[in-house]
Amino acid sequence: MTADRTTVFVAHTANISGAEKMLLSLVTEALRGPGGVTVVCPVGALSEALPDAAVHVAIPELGLGGEQGVARIGAAARMAARWVSAARTLRAVTRRPATHTVVNSLFALPAARLARPPHGVAWLVHDAIAAGRQRAVASASRGAVRRAVACTSAAAAPVRDLGIEVEIVPYGVPWPVADFAAPTHSPPVVGMLALLTPWKGHLVLLDAVATLDDVVVELAGGSFSGDQSYVDELHTRAARPDLAGRVRFLGHVDPDSALRRWDVVVSASVLPEAGPLSVLEAMSHGVPVVATDHGGPTEFLARGEGVLVPPGDAAALADALRRVLADDAARADMGARARDTVATRHDIARTLPRLLAELTA
């Protein structure tokens, strides 16, 4: 590496979820080496969280909304205009000599494709591409991608199907960390650490817990403005007699403070997730995980580190929670297996330098 090298990271959103947390870790890691770091993303929580040494360049939000019917036509036109605007900005910062461009999100790829960086881009794959519009965006943008790096086989497979070279580097979380294993609280507390957005499956969790006596649910995470109707739906469901008084909405919280109170962590996504950091964070602290059997959790929990259930199946989720909460010995065994897996495969001190090296190779 040379001192005049610049690494440009591109993100489509100003919000912070698992993908953006990983981006912030990569920015910090890149700043430890020679050369500069530029982060191209919308103004908001992400840009405000950047280290002082990183240069921020603003672009518009690039995520697709959930519009339906005729409204989708206007939304698509507006999105195309934002991609063009972002491409102009990217072109100015990625054509300098010795620049590596890393795209951190699927929906920033079209802007990178239009910007045409001289050496292409490296794509950090945070999505287990399943939806039609995801496949369309990835297919249309593949000409800009010189290589991709995914955190799990589930994330890598659909990218390889597009003819893109993919390396797999597991996500990492801090290690060693405290073991939160403890006897079940009274009443038991089930937690979920995820943005309040429909595909995360919060409603499935609420329907499951509604059938369990005296179990409390805590939902930790913020929401996008476009998901307000879903947030309202969650509050309405939580107020029904079978759940009244048993659901707490925590908003943004420190993950460790929440995990200390939880007996089980749930990842109930109805669409595959590439590698939810919330699952690895829970595993690192020895908190048992019940997750839907697709995407990254299938790989994370393959050796008895947790329990897998079919996606969208509230009855199966309820049965799994009932069994895990009733058996402290089984919970302790799952937690010990999970901590061992994190120590051997997901220690961020080892995975992060490797991830950055693959993205900038």
Short mmCIF file of C-alpha atoms in Angstrom, two decimals:
data_model
loop_
_atom_site.label_atom_id
_atom_site.label_comp_id
_atom_site.label_asym_id
_atom_site.label_seq_id
_atom_site.Cartn_x
_atom_site.Cartn_y
_atom_site.Cartn_z
CA MET A 1 0.00 0.00 0.00
CA THR A 2 1.10 3.56 -0.63
CA ALA A 3 0.53 6.75 1.31
CA ASP A 4 -1.43 8.34 -1.54
CA ARG A 5 -3.89 5.46 -1.71
CA THR A 6 -7.54 6.23 -0.98
CA THR A 7 -10.23 3.74 -0.04
CA VAL A 8 -13.72 4.95 -0.95
CA PHE A 9 -16.63 3.26 0.83
CA VAL A 10 -20.13 3.76 -0.62
CA ALA A 11 -23.39 3.23 1.31
CA HIS A 12 -26.96 3.81 0.14
CA THR A 13 -28.50 4.93 3.43
CA ALA A 14 -27.90 7.25 6.37
CA ASN A 15 -29.47 4.78 8.81
CA ILE A 16 -27.38 2.37 10.86
CA SER A 17 -28.19 -1.32 10.92
CA GLY A 18 -25.92 -4.37 10.82
CA ALA A 19 -24.47 -3.55 7.39
CA GLU A 20 -23.57 -0.01 8.41
CA LYS A 21 -22.07 -1.20 11.72
CA MET A 22 -19.76 -3.43 9.69
CA LEU A 23 -18.93 -0.49 7.42
CA LEU A 24 -17.94 1.64 10.41
CA SER A 25 -15.64 -1.15 11.61
CA LEU A 26 -14.04 -1.36 8.15
CA VAL A 27 -13.52 2.41 8.05
CA THR A 28 -11.76 2.30 11.41
CA GLU A 29 -9.61 -0.61 10.25
CA ALA A 30 -8.69 1.16 6.98
CA LEU A 31 -7.68 4.30 8.87
CA ARG A 32 -5.06 2.27 10.75
CA GLY A 33 -3.11 1.83 7.51
CA PRO A 34 -1.51 4.34 5.15
CA GLY A 35 -3.65 6.37 2.82
CA GLY A 36 -6.95 8.15 3.20
CA VAL A 37 -10.54 7.02 3.66
CA THR A 38 -13.59 8.62 2.06
CA VAL A 39 -17.13 7.56 2.85
CA VAL A 40 -19.83 8.42 0.32
CA CYS A 41 -23.28 8.19 1.92
CA PRO A 42 -26.35 10.31 2.73
CA VAL A 43 -26.23 12.75 5.62
CA GLY A 44 -27.57 11.28 8.86
CA ALA A 45 -26.74 8.84 11.62
CA LEU A 46 -24.10 7.03 9.59
CA SER A 47 -22.20 10.14 8.53
CA GLU A 48 -22.37 11.47 12.10
CA ALA A 49 -20.84 8.24 13.43
CA LEU A 50 -17.80 8.34 11.12
CA PRO A 51 -14.35 8.79 12.68
CA ASP A 52 -13.00 12.33 12.42
CA ALA A 53 -10.18 11.18 10.13
CA ALA A 54 -12.61 9.91 7.48
CA VAL A 55 -13.78 12.30 4.75
CA HIS A 56 -17.55 12.33 4.22
CA VAL A 57 -19.05 13.06 0.80
CA ALA A 58 -22.84 13.39 0.71
CA ILE A 59 -25.20 11.71 -1.77
CA PRO A 60 -29.00 11.28 -1.72
CA GLU A 61 -30.72 8.27 -0.17
CA LEU A 62 -30.60 5.38 -2.65
CA GLY A 63 -32.90 2.77 -1.11
CA LEU A 64 -36.05 1.59 -2.88
CA GLY A 65 -39.35 2.24 -1.13
CA GLY A 66 -42.31 -0.06 -0.72
CA GLU A 67 -44.63 1.74 -3.15
CA GLN A 68 -47.24 -0.31 -4.96
CA GLY A 69 -49.27 0.06 -8.18
CA VAL A 70 -49.03 3.31 -10.13
CA ALA A 71 -47.00 4.90 -7.32
CA ARG A 72 -44.12 2.55 -8.15
CA ILE A 73 -43.65 4.23 -11.55
CA GLY A 74 -43.03 7.64 -10.01
CA ALA A 75 -40.87 6.14 -7.28
CA ALA A 76 -38.73 4.32 -9.85
CA ALA A 77 -38.21 7.56 -11.80
CA ARG A 78 -37.17 9.42 -8.65
CA MET A 79 -34.82 6.59 -7.69
CA ALA A 80 -33.20 6.65 -11.14
CA ALA A 81 -32.61 10.38 -10.79
CA ARG A 82 -30.94 9.86 -7.41
CA TRP A 83 -28.70 7.13 -8.83
CA VAL A 84 -27.60 9.51 -11.61
CA SER A 85 -26.93 12.28 -9.10
CA ALA A 86 -24.93 9.94 -6.85
CA ALA A 87 -22.97 8.67 -9.87
CA ARG A 88 -21.77 12.18 -10.67
CA THR A 89 -20.46 12.53 -7.12
CA LEU A 90 -18.85 9.09 -7.19
CA ARG A 91 -17.17 9.77 -10.52
CA ALA A 92 -15.34 12.74 -8.99
CA VAL A 93 -13.95 10.79 -6.02
CA THR A 94 -13.24 7.40 -7.59
CA ARG A 95 -11.21 8.45 -10.64
CA ARG A 96 -8.21 9.64 -8.67
CA PRO A 97 -5.09 7.43 -8.94
CA ALA A 98 -4.63 4.59 -6.41
CA THR A 99 -8.30 4.55 -5.40
CA HIS A 100 -10.07 1.40 -4.21
CA THR A 101 -13.87 1.62 -4.31
CA VAL A 102 -15.89 -0.58 -1.92
CA VAL A 103 -19.68 -0.64 -2.28
CA ASN A 104 -21.28 -1.56 1.03
CA SER A 105 -24.85 -2.07 -0.14
CA LEU A 106 -26.79 -3.58 -3.02
CA PHE A 107 -28.80 -0.43 -3.74
CA ALA A 108 -25.67 1.69 -4.14
CA LEU A 109 -24.44 -0.57 -6.96
CA PRO A 110 -26.40 1.15 -9.78
CA ALA A 111 -24.79 4.50 -8.93
CA ALA A 112 -21.38 2.82 -8.98
CA ARG A 113 -22.21 1.22 -12.33
CA LEU A 114 -23.07 4.63 -13.78
CA ALA A 115 -19.94 6.22 -12.27
CA ARG A 116 -17.68 3.64 -13.96
CA PRO A 117 -14.65 3.71 -11.61
CA PRO A 118 -11.55 2.84 -13.66
CA HIS A 119 -10.76 -0.28 -11.64
CA GLY A 120 -14.35 -1.34 -10.95
CA VAL A 121 -15.70 -1.84 -7.46
CA ALA A 122 -15.53 -4.43 -4.72
CA TRP A 123 -18.97 -5.30 -3.39
CA LEU A 124 -19.45 -6.27 0.25
CA VAL A 125 -22.52 -8.49 0.06
CA HIS A 126 -24.81 -7.96 3.05
CA ASP A 127 -27.93 -9.41 1.39
CA ALA A 128 -28.96 -12.99 0.72
CA ILE A 129 -30.48 -11.95 -2.61
CA ALA A 130 -33.95 -13.46 -2.82
CA ALA A 131 -36.45 -10.81 -3.93
CA GLY A 132 -37.02 -10.03 -7.59
CA ARG A 133 -36.02 -6.38 -7.37
CA GLN A 134 -32.81 -7.35 -5.56
CA ARG A 135 -31.90 -9.72 -8.39
CA ALA A 136 -32.75 -7.06 -10.98
CA VAL A 137 -30.53 -4.44 -9.32
CA ALA A 138 -27.64 -6.87 -8.92
CA SER A 139 -27.91 -8.13 -12.49
CA ALA A 140 -28.02 -4.62 -13.95
CA SER A 141 -24.99 -3.54 -11.91
CA ARG A 142 -22.71 -6.55 -12.27
CA GLY A 143 -20.62 -4.91 -15.00
CA ALA A 144 -19.09 -2.60 -12.38
CA VAL A 145 -18.21 -5.36 -9.89
CA ARG A 146 -14.68 -6.75 -10.20
CA ARG A 147 -15.04 -8.92 -7.12
CA ALA A 148 -17.44 -9.53 -4.26
CA VAL A 149 -16.97 -10.59 -0.66
CA ALA A 150 -19.78 -12.30 1.25
CA CYS A 151 -20.08 -13.31 4.90
CA THR A 152 -21.81 -16.67 4.36
CA SER A 153 -22.38 -19.26 1.66
CA ALA A 154 -26.04 -18.23 1.58
CA ALA A 155 -25.02 -14.70 0.57
CA ALA A 156 -22.38 -15.86 -1.89
CA ALA A 157 -24.43 -18.36 -3.91
CA PRO A 158 -26.81 -15.97 -5.75
CA VAL A 159 -23.92 -13.61 -6.51
CA ARG A 160 -21.94 -16.45 -8.08
CA ASP A 161 -25.04 -17.26 -10.14
CA LEU A 162 -24.61 -13.80 -11.70
CA GLY A 163 -21.10 -14.71 -12.81
CA ILE A 164 -19.33 -12.56 -10.20
CA GLU A 165 -16.25 -13.82 -8.37
CA VAL A 166 -17.03 -14.14 -4.64
CA GLU A 167 -14.82 -14.72 -1.63
CA ILE A 168 -16.34 -15.73 1.72
CA VAL A 169 -15.04 -14.01 4.85
CA PRO A 170 -17.13 -14.58 8.00
CA TYR A 171 -18.44 -11.58 9.90
CA GLY A 172 -16.85 -10.95 13.27
CA VAL A 173 -17.84 -9.50 16.62
CA PRO A 174 -15.69 -8.41 19.56
CA TRP A 175 -14.08 -11.27 21.47
CA PRO A 176 -13.57 -12.14 24.28
CA VAL A 177 -16.67 -10.71 25.94
CA ALA A 178 -18.66 -11.43 29.11
CA ASP A 179 -20.75 -14.58 29.39
CA PHE A 180 -24.37 -13.58 30.12
CA ALA A 181 -25.59 -17.15 30.73
CA ALA A 182 -27.90 -17.30 33.75
CA PRO A 183 -31.02 -19.10 35.00
CA THR A 184 -34.24 -18.04 33.32
CA HIS A 185 -35.64 -14.77 34.59
CA SER A 186 -39.06 -14.52 36.18
CA PRO A 187 -40.93 -13.68 34.05
CA PRO A 188 -38.85 -14.93 31.08
CA VAL A 189 -37.77 -12.27 28.60
CA VAL A 190 -37.49 -12.89 24.85
CA GLY A 191 -35.66 -10.23 22.88
CA MET A 192 -35.24 -9.20 19.28
CA LEU A 193 -32.58 -6.78 18.08
CA ALA A 194 -33.61 -5.59 14.62
CA LEU A 195 -34.98 -2.63 12.71
CA LEU A 196 -38.76 -2.46 12.87
CA THR A 197 -39.33 -3.35 9.24
CA PRO A 198 -41.75 -6.00 7.90
CA TRP A 199 -39.32 -8.61 6.61
CA LYS A 200 -37.66 -8.94 10.03
CA GLY A 201 -40.70 -10.92 11.23
CA HIS A 202 -41.66 -9.12 14.44
CA LEU A 203 -45.33 -9.99 13.92
CA VAL A 204 -44.44 -13.68 13.76
CA LEU A 205 -42.68 -13.34 17.11
CA LEU A 206 -45.63 -11.52 18.68
CA ASP A 207 -48.08 -14.16 17.45
CA ALA A 208 -45.81 -16.86 18.89
CA VAL A 209 -45.43 -15.25 22.31
CA ALA A 210 -49.17 -14.60 22.49
CA THR A 211 -49.57 -18.36 23.02
CA LEU A 212 -47.00 -18.49 25.86
CA ASP A 213 -48.05 -17.62 29.39
CA ASP A 214 -46.20 -14.85 31.24
CA VAL A 215 -43.42 -14.39 28.66
CA VAL A 216 -42.30 -10.80 28.07
CA VAL A 217 -41.09 -9.52 24.67
CA GLU A 218 -38.62 -6.69 24.18
CA LEU A 219 -38.13 -5.25 20.69
CA ALA A 220 -34.91 -3.24 20.38
CA GLY A 221 -34.34 -1.18 17.27
CA GLY A 222 -35.42 1.91 15.41
CA SER A 223 -37.35 2.20 12.16
CA PHE A 224 -37.29 3.90 8.78
CA SER A 225 -39.84 6.66 8.17
CA GLY A 226 -41.38 4.58 5.37
CA ASP A 227 -42.16 1.77 7.82
CA GLN A 228 -44.34 3.83 10.18
CA SER A 229 -47.50 1.92 9.22
CA TYR A 230 -45.73 -1.33 10.17
CA VAL A 231 -44.62 0.15 13.50
CA ASP A 232 -48.24 1.16 14.14
CA GLU A 233 -49.34 -2.37 13.30
CA LEU A 234 -46.87 -3.79 15.82
CA HIS A 235 -48.18 -1.49 18.56
CA THR A 236 -51.75 -2.44 17.72
CA ARG A 237 -50.89 -6.16 17.87
CA ALA A 238 -49.06 -5.69 21.18
CA ALA A 239 -52.11 -4.00 22.72
CA ARG A 240 -54.46 -6.93 22.06
CA PRO A 241 -55.61 -8.84 25.16
CA ASP A 242 -53.38 -11.88 24.55
CA LEU A 243 -50.25 -9.66 24.72
CA ALA A 244 -51.34 -6.54 26.61
CA GLY A 245 -48.63 -5.37 29.02
CA ARG A 246 -46.12 -7.95 27.84
CA VAL A 247 -44.43 -6.12 24.92
CA ARG A 248 -41.82 -3.40 25.37
CA PHE A 249 -40.53 -1.22 22.52
CA LEU A 250 -37.01 -0.16 23.48
CA GLY A 251 -35.93 1.86 20.44
CA HIS A 252 -32.18 2.25 19.96
CA VAL A 253 -30.32 0.69 22.88
CA ASP A 254 -26.85 -0.56 23.67
CA PRO A 255 -26.98 -4.24 22.59
CA ASP A 256 -25.09 -5.49 25.64
CA SER A 257 -27.49 -3.83 28.08
CA ALA A 258 -30.42 -5.55 26.35
CA LEU A 259 -28.74 -8.94 26.01
CA ARG A 260 -28.03 -9.05 29.76
CA ARG A 261 -31.80 -9.02 30.40
CA TRP A 262 -32.83 -11.53 27.76
CA ASP A 263 -33.23 -15.28 28.19
CA VAL A 264 -33.55 -15.96 24.45
CA VAL A 265 -32.75 -13.89 21.36
CA VAL A 266 -34.99 -14.34 18.33
CA SER A 267 -34.17 -13.71 14.68
CA ALA A 268 -37.53 -14.18 12.95
CA SER A 269 -36.82 -12.82 9.47
CA VAL A 270 -39.29 -13.97 6.83
CA LEU A 271 -36.76 -13.36 4.04
CA PRO A 272 -33.20 -14.72 4.22
CA GLU A 273 -30.57 -12.57 5.92
CA ALA A 274 -26.97 -12.90 4.83
CA GLY A 275 -25.48 -12.80 8.31
CA PRO A 276 -27.40 -10.93 11.03
CA LEU A 277 -24.92 -9.42 13.48
CA SER A 278 -27.53 -9.59 16.24
CA VAL A 279 -27.29 -13.39 16.14
CA LEU A 280 -23.49 -13.32 16.43
CA GLU A 281 -23.66 -10.73 19.22
CA ALA A 282 -26.04 -12.94 21.20
CA MET A 283 -23.88 -16.01 20.53
CA SER A 284 -20.77 -14.22 21.77
CA HIS A 285 -22.42 -13.59 25.13
CA GLY A 286 -23.82 -17.10 25.44
CA VAL A 287 -27.47 -16.04 25.07
CA PRO A 288 -29.48 -18.81 23.33
CA VAL A 289 -30.79 -17.98 19.85
CA VAL A 290 -33.93 -19.17 18.07
CA ALA A 291 -33.79 -18.20 14.41
CA THR A 292 -35.52 -18.90 11.12
CA ASP A 293 -33.88 -21.63 9.09
CA HIS A 294 -32.57 -19.73 6.09
CA GLY A 295 -29.69 -17.44 5.19
CA GLY A 296 -26.85 -16.84 7.62
CA PRO A 297 -28.49 -18.25 10.79
CA THR A 298 -28.64 -21.70 9.18
CA GLU A 299 -24.84 -21.61 9.02
CA PHE A 300 -24.25 -19.83 12.35
CA LEU A 301 -26.33 -22.37 14.31
CA ALA A 302 -25.45 -25.52 12.38
CA ARG A 303 -23.62 -27.17 15.29
CA GLY A 304 -26.21 -26.88 18.03
CA GLU A 305 -25.48 -23.25 18.96
CA GLY A 306 -29.20 -22.48 18.83
CA VAL A 307 -32.56 -23.64 17.46
CA LEU A 308 -33.76 -23.23 13.89
CA VAL A 309 -37.45 -23.00 12.92
CA PRO A 310 -39.26 -22.58 9.58
CA PRO A 311 -39.70 -18.93 8.50
CA GLY A 312 -43.12 -17.43 9.10
CA ASP A 313 -44.25 -20.30 11.36
CA ALA A 314 -45.48 -18.78 14.62
CA ALA A 315 -46.51 -22.16 16.07
CA ALA A 316 -43.03 -23.65 15.49
CA LEU A 317 -41.41 -20.55 16.96
CA ALA A 318 -43.64 -20.73 20.04
CA ASP A 319 -42.80 -24.43 20.53
CA ALA A 320 -39.06 -23.72 20.26
CA LEU A 321 -39.26 -20.86 22.75
CA ARG A 322 -41.28 -22.98 25.17
CA ARG A 323 -38.68 -25.76 25.09
CA VAL A 324 -35.66 -23.47 25.41
CA LEU A 325 -37.13 -21.42 28.26
CA ALA A 326 -38.05 -24.55 30.20
CA ASP A 327 -34.56 -26.11 30.19
CA ASP A 328 -31.74 -24.14 31.81
CA ALA A 329 -29.25 -26.96 31.14
CA ALA A 330 -30.02 -26.92 27.39
CA ARG A 331 -29.76 -23.13 27.35
CA ALA A 332 -26.34 -23.28 29.02
CA ASP A 333 -25.14 -25.91 26.53
CA MET A 334 -26.30 -23.82 23.55
CA GLY A 335 -24.59 -20.75 24.98
CA ALA A 336 -21.30 -22.59 25.52
CA ARG A 337 -21.36 -23.99 21.97
CA ALA A 338 -22.17 -20.53 20.59
CA ARG A 339 -19.29 -18.86 22.44
CA ASP A 340 -16.90 -21.51 21.18
CA THR A 341 -18.04 -20.89 17.59
CA VAL A 342 -17.54 -17.14 17.94
CA ALA A 343 -14.08 -17.65 19.44
CA THR A 344 -12.95 -19.92 16.61
CA ARG A 345 -14.71 -18.40 13.58
CA HIS A 346 -16.06 -14.91 14.32
CA ASP A 347 -13.45 -13.01 16.34
CA ILE A 348 -13.45 -9.59 14.68
CA ALA A 349 -9.77 -9.06 15.50
CA ARG A 350 -9.05 -11.77 12.92
CA THR A 351 -11.95 -11.43 10.50
CA LEU A 352 -11.86 -7.65 9.99
CA PRO A 353 -8.29 -7.34 8.63
CA ARG A 354 -8.97 -10.26 6.31
CA LEU A 355 -12.23 -8.70 5.13
CA LEU A 356 -10.57 -5.37 4.33
CA ALA A 357 -7.70 -7.13 2.56
CA GLU A 358 -10.09 -9.08 0.33
CA LEU A 359 -12.09 -5.97 -0.54
CA THR A 360 -9.00 -3.98 -1.51
CA ALA A 361 -7.01 -6.81 -3.14
#
